[in-house]
Amino acid sequence: MIDVTRIASRIGRGALTGIDRVELAYMRHLSGTKVPAMALLRTRAGVVLLGPTAFGALAGWADGAMPVPLRQDLMTRLTRRQNPYLGRVETALRPHAILRAPLILAGALLRRRLPEQTVYFNTGHSNLTHRMMRALHSVPGLRIAVLLHDTIPLDHPAFTRADQIDPFRRKLVVVAAHADLIIHTAHSTRILTEAHLARLGRVPMGVVAPLGVEVATPDPAALPTGLDLTTPFFVAVGTIEPRKNHAFLLDLWDNMATGDAALPHLYILGNRGWATPALLDRLDRGQPGVTVLPGLGDAAMMALVSHARALLFPSHVEGFGLPPYESAAMGTPVVCAPIPAIREGLGDYPVYLDIADSYSWTETIMALSTRLPTRARKNCVEPPSWREHFKTVLNAL
């Protein structure tokens, strides 16, 4: 049984985030096995258990292959007045429902419907409450597996929205009390996560399973018209927020613009997150050699990544770090901060530079901009696969 509450709430809100993509991968893989799969959806009215026919619809709406039906029923008009798009999703999912129940009755009804030894997967961190976990654990033999991406909200609160820190802490308390298996994406994140869990009094069984990396086929035809790809250019991929350190790159380009050498171009590929007003103001005003391209599809993004002189990734901290893996799989050079999770997975492939050393970043960028790029298949890195991820997770269970 897969919790799809998060991805249902994300449909229609723009490009999928990394966590959304993980939930989508779990839906696709587990619904395609020989073991019967169901989905759990939390709505304002309670809990909905969805049958296997729901997976195809959810996946199609999430990746944009199918439009969400326009209809809203009375229940969603009453409960989703502030979010009509989610109301449409919930209305369209109702025909796939096997069971509906208010949360207070969820345990009793789930016991009747779910077989013993059911495994509940939570990858999006929705519904991590004591009440929901107790309802699930009332099913004989049910096991709860939670994928914890990282503990950045607790380890680096300055890089997290203030209103997300306490909710995350509460969810971690729930995980410590109820999880039967925790899925970690790297050994470095496991160490940090289990230190927090130890302070909470219980460290559930854990397994390290790197996320699968699926690299889209580059499609230059999907790029916006008018881009000059003849000038040497670099890319920065990721949501625009303080943790990704876009301001550092803007400072580098400001300084390089005052020099005598030809200025390479920087394409910032990402949507706006909770970036500071000062950073957003800099992006709105624009600066020489920098273009922001939000909302690109995967094929268009990979078209730029595959022809860039390098991916620049000066992030302060990462639990996994998907863009460097995607770039390495394309054979594109990677220049990034010495982040443990990236070093663990990519070894010596990237050029690691301290973000306190802007001189070395500038020198490396200028050197790469004057060197003709080579893209030999032998230089590519084979990224981790979802097949291996699920083999590790299911063997642990």
XYZ file of C-alpha atoms in Angstrom, residues 39-317:
279
model
C -3.004 3.392 -2.557
C -3.889 5.403 0.548
C -5.222 8.944 0.115
C -6.007 11.300 2.971
C -8.733 13.829 2.218
C -10.532 16.405 4.336
C -13.330 13.872 4.763
C -11.059 11.072 5.979
C -9.145 8.164 4.484
C -9.700 6.685 1.028
C -8.267 3.310 0.016
C -7.798 3.199 -3.764
C -7.649 0.117 -5.933
C -4.935 -0.677 -8.507
C -6.808 1.125 -11.312
C -5.975 4.432 -9.606
C -2.239 4.162 -10.311
C -2.477 4.677 -14.062
C -4.676 7.742 -13.647
C -2.454 9.295 -10.970
C 0.715 8.707 -12.985
C -0.849 10.150 -16.139
C -2.030 13.296 -14.366
C 1.267 13.744 -12.506
C 3.513 13.595 -15.573
C 1.095 15.590 -17.738
C 0.271 12.743 -20.121
C -3.454 13.011 -19.275
C -5.599 16.012 -18.306
C -7.384 15.937 -14.964
C -11.186 15.811 -15.445
C -12.878 19.151 -14.761
C -15.753 17.849 -12.661
C -15.992 18.462 -8.899
C -18.550 16.586 -6.850
C -20.430 17.998 -3.884
C -18.004 16.564 -1.326
C -14.999 18.307 -2.870
C -16.885 21.554 -3.387
C -17.596 21.564 0.337
C -14.104 20.506 1.516
C -11.744 21.916 -1.134
C -13.085 25.419 -1.703
C -9.589 26.903 -1.415
C -8.025 24.300 -3.702
C -10.343 23.502 -6.610
C -7.618 21.664 -8.553
C -7.130 19.147 -5.741
C -10.911 18.909 -5.582
C -10.946 17.790 -9.213
C -8.257 15.181 -8.501
C -10.154 13.788 -5.505
C -13.416 13.688 -7.478
C -11.744 11.805 -10.339
C -10.201 9.306 -7.882
C -13.451 8.503 -6.091
C -14.564 5.837 -8.625
C -11.340 3.948 -7.846
C -12.128 3.833 -4.120
C -12.348 0.476 -2.367
C -13.013 1.961 1.048
C -13.792 5.372 2.497
C -13.806 6.158 6.191
C -13.443 9.044 8.613
C -10.070 8.878 10.323
C -11.616 7.866 13.655
C -12.897 4.633 12.018
C -9.936 4.047 9.700
C -8.264 1.374 11.828
C -11.341 -0.836 12.067
C -12.153 -0.588 8.379
C -8.543 -1.111 7.247
C -8.393 -4.270 9.400
C -11.380 -5.621 7.496
C -10.028 -4.807 4.047
C -6.246 -5.242 4.186
C -4.596 -8.676 4.277
C -2.114 -9.522 6.986
C 1.543 -8.680 6.275
C 0.598 -5.616 4.232
C 3.485 -3.178 3.782
C 2.688 0.542 3.885
C 5.167 2.775 2.026
C 5.410 6.477 2.835
C 7.851 8.444 0.655
C 6.226 11.901 0.658
C 5.979 12.423 4.458
C 2.220 13.095 4.375
C 0.131 11.428 7.108
C 3.044 10.906 9.492
C 0.892 11.290 12.604
C 0.507 9.065 15.655
C -3.194 8.663 14.904
C -2.663 7.459 11.332
C 0.227 5.168 12.283
C -1.807 3.569 15.083
C -4.674 2.976 12.655
C -2.315 1.283 10.216
C -0.547 -0.810 12.833
C -3.904 -2.150 13.995
C -3.841 -4.339 10.855
C -2.243 -7.669 11.921
C 1.352 -7.928 10.725
C 1.313 -4.607 8.842
C 4.753 -3.046 8.461
C 5.466 0.637 7.946
C 8.352 1.637 5.665
C 9.276 5.328 5.514
C 11.747 6.887 3.097
C 13.531 9.695 4.950
C 15.249 11.894 2.378
C 17.329 13.867 4.891
C 17.172 15.815 8.153
C 18.148 19.178 6.670
C 15.318 21.061 8.491
C 16.918 20.092 11.815
C 20.585 20.111 10.815
C 20.451 23.341 8.796
C 17.354 25.326 9.822
C 18.695 28.441 8.072
C 18.096 26.693 4.749
C 14.525 25.690 5.583
C 11.338 27.713 5.741
C 10.648 28.523 9.374
C 7.142 27.052 9.227
C 8.501 23.643 8.159
C 10.953 22.991 10.988
C 8.586 22.082 13.832
C 6.272 19.980 11.601
C 9.306 18.019 10.403
C 10.459 17.470 13.984
C 7.007 16.147 14.904
C 7.051 13.779 11.928
C 10.432 12.428 12.956
C 9.025 11.696 16.429
C 6.251 9.685 14.756
C 8.748 7.807 12.584
C 10.877 6.931 15.612
C 7.838 5.554 17.409
C 6.129 3.633 14.606
C 8.349 2.860 11.589
C 9.419 -0.745 11.014
C 11.908 0.157 8.277
C 13.564 3.440 7.334
C 14.879 3.792 3.797
C 17.939 6.063 3.567
C 19.290 7.344 0.257
C 22.958 7.508 1.324
C 25.163 6.328 4.181
C 26.000 9.935 5.053
C 22.336 10.821 5.516
C 21.714 7.632 7.464
C 24.343 8.642 10.050
C 22.691 12.027 10.605
C 19.155 10.639 10.632
C 19.911 7.852 13.090
C 21.621 10.322 15.424
C 18.342 12.251 15.628
C 16.333 9.041 16.068
C 18.641 7.892 18.878
C 17.919 11.111 20.750
C 14.208 10.342 20.352
C 14.666 6.948 22.010
C 14.276 4.460 19.134
C 16.211 3.750 15.945
C 14.127 1.556 13.614
C 15.787 -0.889 11.253
C 17.385 0.972 8.353
C 18.588 0.236 4.847
C 20.591 2.392 2.414
C 19.126 2.393 -1.095
C 20.253 5.198 -3.438
C 17.453 6.691 -5.486
C 17.091 5.620 -9.096
C 18.164 8.216 -11.650
C 16.200 8.237 -14.897
C 17.730 10.603 -17.444
C 15.378 11.955 -20.104
C 16.419 11.858 -23.759
C 17.595 15.374 -24.721
C 15.232 17.182 -27.105
C 16.601 20.499 -28.422
C 13.275 21.130 -30.174
C 11.642 21.499 -26.743
C 13.841 24.475 -25.833
C 12.471 28.035 -25.924
C 13.225 29.830 -29.166
C 15.965 32.424 -29.328
C 18.527 30.782 -27.041
C 22.118 31.322 -28.173
C 23.814 27.966 -27.635
C 26.911 28.891 -29.647
C 28.404 30.856 -26.744
C 30.045 28.681 -24.055
C 27.463 28.170 -21.341
C 26.981 26.543 -17.951
C 23.839 25.322 -16.214
C 22.607 25.393 -12.627
C 19.690 23.046 -11.953
C 17.436 23.245 -8.909
C 14.636 25.132 -7.199
C 15.618 28.728 -6.483
C 16.000 28.813 -2.711
C 18.796 29.729 -0.256
C 20.068 26.161 0.159
C 20.924 25.908 -3.548
C 23.172 28.999 -3.269
C 22.236 30.761 -6.515
C 23.444 34.040 -5.028
C 26.993 32.649 -5.048
C 26.791 32.048 -8.815
C 25.348 35.507 -9.429
C 28.277 36.991 -7.500
C 30.716 35.003 -9.639
C 29.105 36.260 -12.852
C 29.119 39.836 -11.534
C 32.847 39.605 -10.914
C 33.599 37.878 -14.218
C 31.662 40.561 -16.117
C 34.214 43.145 -14.966
C 37.154 41.171 -16.361
C 38.741 41.223 -19.782
C 37.921 37.632 -20.789
C 34.773 36.771 -22.741
C 31.874 36.153 -20.370
C 30.325 32.665 -20.610
C 26.572 32.315 -20.179
C 24.770 30.840 -17.182
C 21.346 29.249 -17.510
C 19.537 28.835 -14.204
C 17.051 25.994 -14.688
C 14.523 25.953 -11.872
C 11.327 27.366 -10.475
C 11.168 29.855 -7.641
C 10.908 28.400 -4.204
C 11.042 30.425 -1.014
C 14.027 32.511 -2.100
C 14.836 35.695 -0.192
C 13.478 38.990 -1.573
C 17.035 40.198 -2.222
C 17.798 37.199 -4.453
C 14.494 37.463 -6.308
C 15.132 41.155 -6.875
C 18.536 40.376 -8.412
C 16.956 37.801 -10.705
C 14.155 40.187 -11.696
C 16.601 42.980 -12.502
C 18.750 40.600 -14.504
C 22.468 40.737 -15.024
C 24.863 40.192 -17.936
C 25.384 36.597 -18.946
C 22.598 35.092 -16.806
C 19.233 33.732 -17.979
C 16.599 32.108 -15.762
C 14.521 29.397 -17.467
C 11.738 28.146 -15.160
C 9.292 25.397 -16.021
C 11.397 23.471 -18.541
C 10.428 19.874 -19.178
C 12.935 17.090 -18.577
C 13.792 16.668 -22.274
C 14.496 20.381 -22.735
C 16.524 20.533 -19.528
C 18.672 17.582 -20.588
C 19.228 19.225 -23.981
C 20.940 22.109 -22.174
C 22.743 19.909 -19.657
C 24.144 17.658 -22.396
C 25.703 20.614 -24.260
C 26.813 22.692 -21.260
C 30.478 23.133 -20.440
C 29.571 21.958 -16.918
C 26.850 21.736 -14.314
C 27.542 24.194 -11.484
C 26.208 22.967 -8.147
C 27.345 25.133 -5.206
C 24.600 23.863 -2.901
C 25.180 24.247 0.841
C 23.815 20.797 1.695
